[in-house]
Amino acid sequence: MTQESVLSELNDRSREVFRRVVETYLETGEPVGSRTLTRALSEKVSAATIRNVMQDLEFMGLLDSPHISAGRLPSQLGLRLFVDGMMEVDAVAPTDRAAIDQTLGNDDPDTGLLLDRVSTALSSITRGASLVLMPKHEAPIRHIEFVSLATDRALVVLVFADGHVENRIFTPPPGQTPSSMREAGNFLNAMAEGRTLAELRTHLGQQIAARRRELDVLAAELVQSGLALWDGENTDPRLIVRGRANLLDREAADLDRIRVLFDDLERKRDIVEFLELTESGDGVRIFIGSENKLFSLSGSALVVSPYMNADRKIVGAVGVIGPTRLNYGRIVPIVDYTAQLVGRVLSGRKG
């Protein structure tokens, strides 16, 4: 049965009861009882009449009853029907718009820092966890350098021909010395000339075995670990996640699901692959509960929108994840506005 046919089966009273249940649940997170609805409906009817309507809605699969006489909650199907067919989308509030605009207000040359600020602002505004997928950088590499930060931490600096700079922290193989880092950098720079990061990764895979004699053991291990870093093992540097603590604030009573969600958020490579699938379509997309296989066990919702570069090519995405009782009417336009603004700002940059 399609959403249109389900909606067509609802008379005005059923439609209003359903809408009030969903809106009250999204606001409070609690089951909604018939007595609560008698005070909210435009039509004055008895609590018994409302209970009958709610039973019909439950039979249709739009509402769930967590406990006997405990009121009703919208089901996943009900939430989807509400979001697609009945939700009223708010305009972005001036304060929210100003907070987002402020993150993009200066001319910071580092796209990563700029999008980090966007992600932080988005999580703060929505009180959810924010996800920002940075664009792949396609310009040729000008220079690569390894910098030791501690015995177990190193920084790789990538300078691109268009002036873009990326800094990535990683754990180097043990025993690295300044000379091995210089040697690894020189080797990579010789390979990188005129190549993009993707082209360098492919070329290195072909050349590293053939030219291993040019490197000592330590430098060879460092180059290999750099390959692993660029392949996105463990975490993907393109994905920025902020605001995990907001999920604890919102769903403290359901810690087991939150732990599952935190584990999902740590598997950044899986999230990147999922977000890249959203690049096939324009506009905001909403995934509720098990509709999003990546977060299905935690019963979460994801609101996500891609953004475009100057060539109108989708290059990244911004989104908010939280419990299924997100304030969709408020968050959808915020995510949409943020994605469009990011696209405009990045389109105005060189490259």
mmCIF file of C-alpha atoms in Angstrom:
data_model
loop_
_atom_site.group_PDB
_atom_site.id
_atom_site.type_symbol
_atom_site.label_atom_id
_atom_site.label_comp_id
_atom_site.label_asym_id
_atom_site.label_seq_id
_atom_site.Cartn_x
_atom_site.Cartn_y
_atom_site.Cartn_z
ATOM 1 C CA MET A 1 0.000 0.000 0.000
ATOM 2 C CA THR A 2 1.404 3.359 -1.020
ATOM 3 C CA GLN A 3 1.636 6.398 1.234
ATOM 4 C CA GLU A 4 -0.944 8.156 -0.929
ATOM 5 C CA SER A 5 -3.443 5.332 -0.465
ATOM 6 C CA VAL A 6 -2.833 5.233 3.294
ATOM 7 C CA LEU A 7 -3.395 8.973 3.560
ATOM 8 C CA SER A 8 -6.536 8.713 1.440
ATOM 9 C CA GLU A 9 -8.000 6.247 3.953
ATOM 10 C CA LEU A 10 -7.704 8.780 6.781
ATOM 11 C CA ASN A 11 -10.669 11.034 7.377
ATOM 12 C CA ASP A 12 -10.198 14.485 8.849
ATOM 13 C CA ARG A 13 -10.486 13.270 12.443
ATOM 14 C CA SER A 14 -8.042 10.379 11.970
ATOM 15 C CA ARG A 15 -5.614 12.628 10.174
ATOM 16 C CA GLU A 16 -5.664 15.213 12.970
ATOM 17 C CA VAL A 17 -5.318 12.584 15.717
ATOM 18 C CA PHE A 18 -2.379 11.038 13.880
ATOM 19 C CA ARG A 19 -0.713 14.412 13.307
ATOM 20 C CA ARG A 20 -1.155 15.436 16.950
ATOM 21 C CA VAL A 21 0.283 12.133 18.200
ATOM 22 C CA VAL A 22 3.367 12.506 15.999
ATOM 23 C CA GLU A 23 3.946 16.181 16.785
ATOM 24 C CA THR A 24 3.521 15.643 20.542
ATOM 25 C CA TYR A 25 5.853 12.641 20.469
ATOM 26 C CA LEU A 26 8.511 14.554 18.528
ATOM 27 C CA GLU A 27 8.287 17.335 21.105
ATOM 28 C CA THR A 28 8.246 15.230 24.291
ATOM 29 C CA GLY A 29 9.538 11.771 23.364
ATOM 30 C CA GLU A 30 6.707 10.254 25.411
ATOM 31 C CA PRO A 31 3.678 8.127 24.452
ATOM 32 C CA VAL A 32 0.585 10.222 23.816
ATOM 33 C CA GLY A 33 -2.693 9.379 25.560
ATOM 34 C CA SER A 34 -6.288 10.055 24.570
ATOM 35 C CA ARG A 35 -6.857 12.521 27.410
ATOM 36 C CA THR A 36 -3.967 14.647 26.209
ATOM 37 C CA LEU A 37 -5.484 14.732 22.737
ATOM 38 C CA THR A 38 -8.971 15.750 23.923
ATOM 39 C CA ARG A 39 -7.469 19.071 24.980
ATOM 40 C CA ALA A 40 -5.540 19.552 21.729
ATOM 41 C CA LEU A 41 -7.983 18.620 18.958
ATOM 42 C CA SER A 42 -9.922 21.290 17.118
ATOM 43 C CA GLU A 43 -13.012 19.058 17.274
ATOM 44 C CA LYS A 44 -14.396 18.360 20.753
ATOM 45 C CA VAL A 45 -14.783 14.594 21.089
ATOM 46 C CA SER A 46 -14.615 12.148 23.962
ATOM 47 C CA ALA A 47 -11.494 10.293 25.075
ATOM 48 C CA ALA A 48 -13.254 7.026 24.156
ATOM 49 C CA THR A 49 -13.753 8.209 20.576
ATOM 50 C CA ILE A 50 -10.086 9.201 20.331
ATOM 51 C CA ARG A 51 -9.024 5.799 21.701
ATOM 52 C CA ASN A 52 -11.022 4.118 18.931
ATOM 53 C CA VAL A 53 -9.336 6.282 16.306
ATOM 54 C CA MET A 54 -5.905 5.486 17.762
ATOM 55 C CA GLN A 55 -6.686 1.766 17.681
ATOM 56 C CA ASP A 56 -7.581 2.078 13.999
ATOM 57 C CA LEU A 57 -4.310 3.924 13.336
ATOM 58 C CA GLU A 58 -2.415 1.201 15.190
ATOM 59 C CA PHE A 59 -4.151 -1.465 13.091
ATOM 60 C CA MET A 60 -2.972 0.397 9.974
ATOM 61 C CA GLY A 61 0.615 0.241 11.284
ATOM 62 C CA LEU A 62 0.951 3.979 11.830
ATOM 63 C CA LEU A 63 1.055 3.907 15.637
ATOM 64 C CA ASP A 64 2.605 1.587 18.210
ATOM 65 C CA SER A 65 1.508 0.886 21.757
ATOM 66 C CA PRO A 66 4.561 0.319 24.001
ATOM 67 C CA HIS A 67 2.421 -0.751 26.979
ATOM 68 C CA ILE A 68 -1.266 -1.327 27.619
ATOM 69 C CA SER A 69 -2.979 1.977 28.449
ATOM 70 C CA ALA A 70 0.324 3.826 28.040
ATOM 71 C CA GLY A 71 -0.685 5.911 25.073
ATOM 72 C CA ARG A 72 0.626 5.614 21.526
ATOM 73 C CA LEU A 73 3.855 6.340 19.673
ATOM 74 C CA PRO A 74 4.297 6.747 15.915
ATOM 75 C CA SER A 75 5.762 3.667 14.248
ATOM 76 C CA GLN A 76 8.621 3.930 11.783
ATOM 77 C CA LEU A 77 6.025 3.714 9.000
ATOM 78 C CA GLY A 78 4.023 6.447 10.723
ATOM 79 C CA LEU A 79 7.038 8.726 11.008
ATOM 80 C CA ARG A 80 7.845 8.189 7.334
ATOM 81 C CA LEU A 81 4.254 8.952 6.334
ATOM 82 C CA PHE A 82 4.252 12.099 8.472
ATOM 83 C CA VAL A 83 7.621 13.337 7.168
ATOM 84 C CA ASP A 84 6.739 12.734 3.516
ATOM 85 C CA GLY A 85 3.105 13.763 3.470
ATOM 86 C CA MET A 86 2.109 15.908 6.444
ATOM 87 C CA MET A 87 5.127 17.664 7.925
ATOM 88 C CA GLU A 88 5.208 21.435 7.860
ATOM 89 C CA VAL A 89 8.756 22.652 7.224
ATOM 90 C CA ASP A 90 9.739 25.758 9.129
ATOM 91 C CA ALA A 91 11.828 28.585 7.752
ATOM 92 C CA VAL A 92 15.363 28.742 9.135
ATOM 93 C CA ALA A 93 15.245 30.952 12.229
ATOM 94 C CA PRO A 94 17.296 34.179 11.966
ATOM 95 C CA THR A 95 19.478 33.138 14.932
ATOM 96 C CA ASP A 96 20.225 29.746 13.353
ATOM 97 C CA ARG A 97 20.932 31.352 9.990
ATOM 98 C CA ALA A 98 23.305 33.847 11.617
ATOM 99 C CA ALA A 99 25.177 31.082 13.472
ATOM 100 C CA ILE A 100 25.700 29.140 10.247
ATOM 101 C CA ASP A 101 26.648 32.247 8.255
ATOM 102 C CA GLN A 102 29.225 33.197 10.875
ATOM 103 C CA THR A 103 31.155 29.940 10.430
ATOM 104 C CA LEU A 104 31.651 30.736 6.751
ATOM 105 C CA GLY A 105 32.134 34.450 7.172
ATOM 106 C CA ASN A 106 35.920 34.652 6.922
ATOM 107 C CA ASP A 107 38.255 33.735 4.107
ATOM 108 C CA ASP A 108 40.043 30.797 5.736
ATOM 109 C CA PRO A 109 42.120 29.037 3.053
ATOM 110 C CA ASP A 110 41.917 25.678 4.870
ATOM 111 C CA THR A 111 38.708 23.979 3.755
ATOM 112 C CA GLY A 112 39.048 21.413 6.538
ATOM 113 C CA LEU A 113 39.053 24.067 9.267
ATOM 114 C CA LEU A 114 36.116 25.836 7.662
ATOM 115 C CA LEU A 115 34.014 22.672 7.461
ATOM 116 C CA ASP A 116 35.026 21.756 11.006
ATOM 117 C CA ARG A 117 33.464 25.028 12.164
ATOM 118 C CA VAL A 118 30.367 24.270 10.096
ATOM 119 C CA SER A 119 30.057 20.835 11.698
ATOM 120 C CA THR A 120 30.476 22.256 15.203
ATOM 121 C CA ALA A 121 27.852 24.940 14.582
ATOM 122 C CA LEU A 122 25.433 22.426 13.057
ATOM 123 C CA SER A 123 25.632 20.115 16.080
ATOM 124 C CA SER A 124 25.196 23.047 18.453
ATOM 125 C CA ILE A 125 22.166 24.426 16.612
ATOM 126 C CA THR A 126 20.353 21.104 16.159
ATOM 127 C CA ARG A 127 21.431 19.432 19.433
ATOM 128 C CA GLY A 128 22.290 16.327 17.441
ATOM 129 C CA ALA A 129 25.518 14.862 16.101
ATOM 130 C CA SER A 130 26.636 16.470 12.848
ATOM 131 C CA LEU A 131 28.315 14.771 9.908
ATOM 132 C CA VAL A 132 30.218 16.717 7.264
ATOM 133 C CA LEU A 133 31.794 14.883 4.338
ATOM 134 C CA MET A 134 34.581 17.002 2.891
ATOM 135 C CA PRO A 135 35.100 17.139 -0.876
ATOM 136 C CA LYS A 136 37.741 15.019 -2.483
ATOM 137 C CA HIS A 137 40.583 17.240 -3.577
ATOM 138 C CA GLU A 138 41.448 16.660 -7.214
ATOM 139 C CA ALA A 139 44.260 19.197 -7.768
ATOM 140 C CA PRO A 140 47.809 17.910 -8.438
ATOM 141 C CA ILE A 141 50.112 17.608 -5.430
ATOM 142 C CA ARG A 142 52.937 20.104 -5.140
ATOM 143 C CA HIS A 143 54.683 18.867 -1.990
ATOM 144 C CA ILE A 144 54.449 16.200 0.736
ATOM 145 C CA GLU A 145 56.230 16.366 4.063
ATOM 146 C CA PHE A 146 56.305 14.195 7.205
ATOM 147 C CA VAL A 147 56.720 15.913 10.579
ATOM 148 C CA SER A 148 57.351 14.043 13.842
ATOM 149 C CA LEU A 149 55.122 15.221 16.713
ATOM 150 C CA ALA A 150 55.959 12.511 19.267
ATOM 151 C CA THR A 151 57.266 8.961 19.301
ATOM 152 C CA ASP A 152 53.813 7.683 18.388
ATOM 153 C CA ARG A 153 52.389 10.622 16.437
ATOM 154 C CA ALA A 154 53.350 12.208 13.133
ATOM 155 C CA LEU A 155 51.891 14.763 10.770
ATOM 156 C CA VAL A 156 51.769 14.470 7.006
ATOM 157 C CA VAL A 157 51.372 17.791 5.202
ATOM 158 C CA LEU A 158 50.006 17.803 1.660
ATOM 159 C CA VAL A 159 50.331 21.001 -0.379
ATOM 160 C CA PHE A 160 48.382 21.060 -3.630
ATOM 161 C CA ALA A 161 49.146 23.041 -6.770
ATOM 162 C CA ASP A 162 46.106 25.271 -6.219
ATOM 163 C CA GLY A 163 47.368 26.304 -2.768
ATOM 164 C CA HIS A 164 45.077 23.956 -0.803
ATOM 165 C CA VAL A 165 46.758 22.407 2.256
ATOM 166 C CA GLU A 166 45.737 19.259 4.151
ATOM 167 C CA ASN A 167 47.256 18.141 7.462
ATOM 168 C CA ARG A 168 46.691 14.596 8.696
ATOM 169 C CA ILE A 169 47.866 13.141 11.996
ATOM 170 C CA PHE A 170 48.647 9.418 12.106
ATOM 171 C CA THR A 171 50.603 6.804 14.039
ATOM 172 C CA PRO A 172 53.913 6.098 12.241
ATOM 173 C CA PRO A 173 55.698 2.746 12.345
ATOM 174 C CA PRO A 174 57.987 2.524 15.412
ATOM 175 C CA GLY A 175 61.598 3.671 15.218
ATOM 176 C CA GLN A 176 61.168 6.524 12.746
ATOM 177 C CA THR A 177 63.968 9.077 12.608
ATOM 178 C CA PRO A 178 64.164 12.560 11.036
ATOM 179 C CA SER A 179 66.294 11.126 8.235
ATOM 180 C CA SER A 180 63.810 8.324 7.445
ATOM 181 C CA MET A 181 61.003 10.884 7.347
ATOM 182 C CA ARG A 182 62.978 13.080 4.953
ATOM 183 C CA GLU A 183 63.759 10.071 2.783
ATOM 184 C CA ALA A 184 60.116 8.992 2.674
ATOM 185 C CA GLY A 185 59.055 12.543 1.827
ATOM 186 C CA ASN A 186 61.609 12.813 -0.978
ATOM 187 C CA PHE A 187 60.494 9.476 -2.411
ATOM 188 C CA LEU A 188 56.827 10.510 -2.377
ATOM 189 C CA ASN A 189 57.554 13.934 -3.844
ATOM 190 C CA ALA A 190 59.382 12.326 -6.748
ATOM 191 C CA MET A 191 56.334 10.111 -7.348
ATOM 192 C CA ALA A 192 53.750 12.862 -6.789
ATOM 193 C CA GLU A 193 54.832 15.469 -9.321
ATOM 194 C CA GLY A 194 51.853 16.412 -11.502
ATOM 195 C CA ARG A 195 49.592 13.750 -9.981
ATOM 196 C CA THR A 196 46.420 14.063 -7.924
ATOM 197 C CA LEU A 197 46.113 12.173 -4.657
ATOM 198 C CA ALA A 198 44.065 9.419 -6.306
ATOM 199 C CA GLU A 199 46.602 9.108 -9.145
ATOM 200 C CA LEU A 200 49.496 9.031 -6.665
ATOM 201 C CA ARG A 201 47.852 6.243 -4.671
ATOM 202 C CA THR A 202 47.468 4.141 -7.818
ATOM 203 C CA HIS A 203 50.997 4.914 -9.009
ATOM 204 C CA LEU A 204 52.554 4.116 -5.635
ATOM 205 C CA GLY A 205 50.820 0.769 -5.570
ATOM 206 C CA GLN A 206 52.606 -0.053 -8.820
ATOM 207 C CA GLN A 207 55.997 1.452 -7.985
ATOM 208 C CA ILE A 208 56.676 0.803 -4.320
ATOM 209 C CA ALA A 209 57.706 -2.828 -4.759
ATOM 210 C CA ALA A 210 59.849 -2.122 -7.822
ATOM 211 C CA ARG A 211 61.659 0.801 -6.176
ATOM 212 C CA ARG A 212 61.940 -0.520 -2.623
ATOM 213 C CA ARG A 213 65.741 -0.626 -2.923
ATOM 214 C CA GLU A 214 65.768 3.165 -3.047
ATOM 215 C CA LEU A 215 64.419 3.304 0.515
ATOM 216 C CA ASP A 216 65.766 2.050 3.800
ATOM 217 C CA VAL A 217 63.489 -0.158 5.881
ATOM 218 C CA LEU A 218 62.127 2.646 8.081
ATOM 219 C CA ALA A 219 61.334 4.946 5.177
ATOM 220 C CA ALA A 220 59.649 2.097 3.289
ATOM 221 C CA GLU A 221 57.438 1.383 6.300
ATOM 222 C CA LEU A 222 56.535 5.065 6.519
ATOM 223 C CA VAL A 223 55.528 5.173 2.852
ATOM 224 C CA GLN A 224 53.418 2.050 3.365
ATOM 225 C CA SER A 225 51.674 3.597 6.381
ATOM 226 C CA GLY A 226 51.022 6.695 4.293
ATOM 227 C CA LEU A 227 49.334 4.509 1.702
ATOM 228 C CA ALA A 228 47.164 2.990 4.418
ATOM 229 C CA LEU A 229 46.232 6.472 5.626
ATOM 230 C CA TRP A 230 45.175 7.589 2.148
ATOM 231 C CA ASP A 231 43.197 4.394 1.650
ATOM 232 C CA GLY A 232 41.078 5.487 4.605
ATOM 233 C CA GLU A 233 41.871 2.653 6.994
ATOM 234 C CA ASN A 234 40.503 3.017 10.548
ATOM 235 C CA THR A 235 39.066 6.496 10.016
ATOM 236 C CA ASP A 236 38.501 8.623 6.957
ATOM 237 C CA PRO A 237 39.923 12.140 7.185
ATOM 238 C CA ARG A 238 37.197 13.380 4.851
ATOM 239 C CA LEU A 239 34.510 12.848 7.504
ATOM 240 C CA ILE A 240 34.004 15.301 10.378
ATOM 241 C CA VAL A 241 31.766 14.177 13.254
ATOM 242 C CA ARG A 242 30.860 16.613 16.023
ATOM 243 C CA GLY A 243 28.360 16.691 18.880
ATOM 244 C CA ARG A 244 28.319 13.075 20.067
ATOM 245 C CA ALA A 245 27.664 14.324 23.613
ATOM 246 C CA ASN A 246 24.350 15.782 22.423
ATOM 247 C CA LEU A 247 23.102 12.244 21.843
ATOM 248 C CA LEU A 248 23.673 11.419 25.493
ATOM 249 C CA ASP A 249 21.737 14.508 26.521
ATOM 250 C CA ARG A 250 18.805 13.554 24.342
ATOM 251 C CA GLU A 251 18.637 9.801 24.913
ATOM 252 C CA ALA A 252 20.202 9.134 28.307
ATOM 253 C CA ALA A 253 17.524 6.550 29.137
ATOM 254 C CA ASP A 254 18.590 4.297 26.282
ATOM 255 C CA LEU A 255 22.342 3.962 26.792
ATOM 256 C CA ASP A 256 22.668 0.597 25.038
ATOM 257 C CA ARG A 257 21.426 2.067 21.762
ATOM 258 C CA ILE A 258 23.637 5.106 22.206
ATOM 259 C CA ARG A 259 26.686 2.864 22.643
ATOM 260 C CA VAL A 260 25.796 1.123 19.387
ATOM 261 C CA LEU A 261 25.443 4.480 17.675
ATOM 262 C CA PHE A 262 28.800 5.659 19.037
ATOM 263 C CA ASP A 263 30.417 2.496 17.660
ATOM 264 C CA ASP A 264 28.795 3.217 14.280
ATOM 265 C CA LEU A 265 30.125 6.773 14.314
ATOM 266 C CA GLU A 266 33.639 5.477 14.958
ATOM 267 C CA ARG A 267 33.502 3.404 11.760
ATOM 268 C CA LYS A 268 33.979 6.482 9.666
ATOM 269 C CA ARG A 269 34.859 4.649 6.481
ATOM 270 C CA ASP A 270 31.455 2.932 6.450
ATOM 271 C CA ILE A 271 29.730 6.294 6.928
ATOM 272 C CA VAL A 272 31.749 7.864 4.111
ATOM 273 C CA GLU A 273 30.719 5.074 1.763
ATOM 274 C CA PHE A 274 27.087 5.565 2.767
ATOM 275 C CA LEU A 275 27.176 9.342 2.387
ATOM 276 C CA GLU A 276 28.754 8.972 -1.029
ATOM 277 C CA LEU A 277 25.656 7.018 -2.070
ATOM 278 C CA THR A 278 23.580 10.114 -1.279
ATOM 279 C CA GLU A 279 25.567 11.947 -3.947
ATOM 280 C CA SER A 280 23.383 10.261 -6.559
ATOM 281 C CA GLY A 281 20.461 12.541 -5.707
ATOM 282 C CA ASP A 282 19.993 16.239 -5.089
ATOM 283 C CA GLY A 283 18.206 17.735 -2.085
ATOM 284 C CA VAL A 284 17.619 16.715 1.522
ATOM 285 C CA ARG A 285 17.086 13.041 2.281
ATOM 286 C CA ILE A 286 15.706 11.620 5.522
ATOM 287 C CA PHE A 287 16.488 8.099 6.736
ATOM 288 C CA ILE A 288 14.449 6.833 9.690
ATOM 289 C CA GLY A 289 15.396 3.800 11.778
ATOM 290 C CA SER A 290 16.008 0.647 9.751
ATOM 291 C CA GLU A 291 15.706 2.563 6.447
ATOM 292 C CA ASN A 292 19.361 3.415 7.083
ATOM 293 C CA LYS A 293 21.119 0.058 7.374
ATOM 294 C CA LEU A 294 24.221 1.722 8.804
ATOM 295 C CA PHE A 295 22.447 3.000 11.923
ATOM 296 C CA SER A 296 19.514 0.564 12.067
ATOM 297 C CA LEU A 297 20.510 -1.107 15.351
ATOM 298 C CA SER A 298 20.567 2.189 17.206
ATOM 299 C CA GLY A 299 17.150 3.251 15.923
ATOM 300 C CA SER A 300 18.482 6.603 14.760
ATOM 301 C CA ALA A 301 17.428 9.094 12.120
ATOM 302 C CA LEU A 302 19.681 10.849 9.609
ATOM 303 C CA VAL A 303 18.890 14.067 7.760
ATOM 304 C CA VAL A 304 21.468 14.653 5.015
ATOM 305 C CA SER A 305 21.954 16.873 1.994
ATOM 306 C CA PRO A 306 24.736 16.920 -0.622
ATOM 307 C CA TYR A 307 26.486 20.106 -1.695
ATOM 308 C CA MET A 308 27.933 21.044 -5.075
ATOM 309 C CA ASN A 309 31.036 22.738 -6.453
ATOM 310 C CA ALA A 310 31.201 25.479 -9.068
ATOM 311 C CA ASP A 311 30.635 22.914 -11.845
ATOM 312 C CA ARG A 312 27.369 21.784 -10.215
ATOM 313 C CA LYS A 313 28.962 18.477 -9.340
ATOM 314 C CA ILE A 314 28.079 16.959 -5.958
ATOM 315 C CA VAL A 315 31.320 16.763 -3.982
ATOM 316 C CA GLY A 316 30.297 16.288 -0.332
ATOM 317 C CA ALA A 317 27.444 16.190 2.146
ATOM 318 C CA VAL A 318 26.283 17.628 5.466
ATOM 319 C CA GLY A 319 23.902 15.932 7.853
ATOM 320 C CA VAL A 320 22.516 15.553 11.353
ATOM 321 C CA ILE A 321 21.971 12.273 13.169
ATOM 322 C CA GLY A 322 19.927 11.759 16.303
ATOM 323 C CA PRO A 323 16.995 9.817 17.748
ATOM 324 C CA THR A 324 14.013 9.156 15.487
ATOM 325 C CA ARG A 325 12.097 11.887 17.346
ATOM 326 C CA LEU A 326 14.154 14.626 15.703
ATOM 327 C CA ASN A 327 12.388 17.907 15.091
ATOM 328 C CA TYR A 328 12.348 17.216 11.344
ATOM 329 C CA GLY A 329 10.397 20.365 10.439
ATOM 330 C CA ARG A 330 13.175 22.505 11.934
ATOM 331 C CA ILE A 331 16.242 20.406 11.085
ATOM 332 C CA VAL A 332 15.468 19.716 7.414
ATOM 333 C CA PRO A 333 15.655 23.391 6.355
ATOM 334 C CA ILE A 334 18.759 23.942 8.528
ATOM 335 C CA VAL A 335 20.587 21.068 6.812
ATOM 336 C CA ASP A 336 19.376 22.241 3.400
ATOM 337 C CA TYR A 337 20.487 25.839 4.030
ATOM 338 C CA THR A 338 23.882 24.719 5.356
ATOM 339 C CA ALA A 339 24.536 22.486 2.336
ATOM 340 C CA GLN A 340 23.623 25.236 -0.115
ATOM 341 C CA LEU A 341 25.762 27.789 1.729
ATOM 342 C CA VAL A 342 28.773 25.449 1.859
ATOM 343 C CA GLY A 343 28.409 24.825 -1.861
ATOM 344 C CA ARG A 344 28.313 28.544 -2.642
ATOM 345 C CA VAL A 345 31.351 29.302 -0.480
ATOM 346 C CA LEU A 346 33.447 26.467 -1.917
ATOM 347 C CA SER A 347 32.372 27.366 -5.474
ATOM 348 C CA GLY A 348 33.801 30.834 -4.952
ATOM 349 C CA ARG A 349 37.250 29.466 -4.185
ATOM 350 C CA LYS A 350 40.013 28.691 -6.605
ATOM 351 C CA GLY A 351 40.071 25.144 -7.873
#
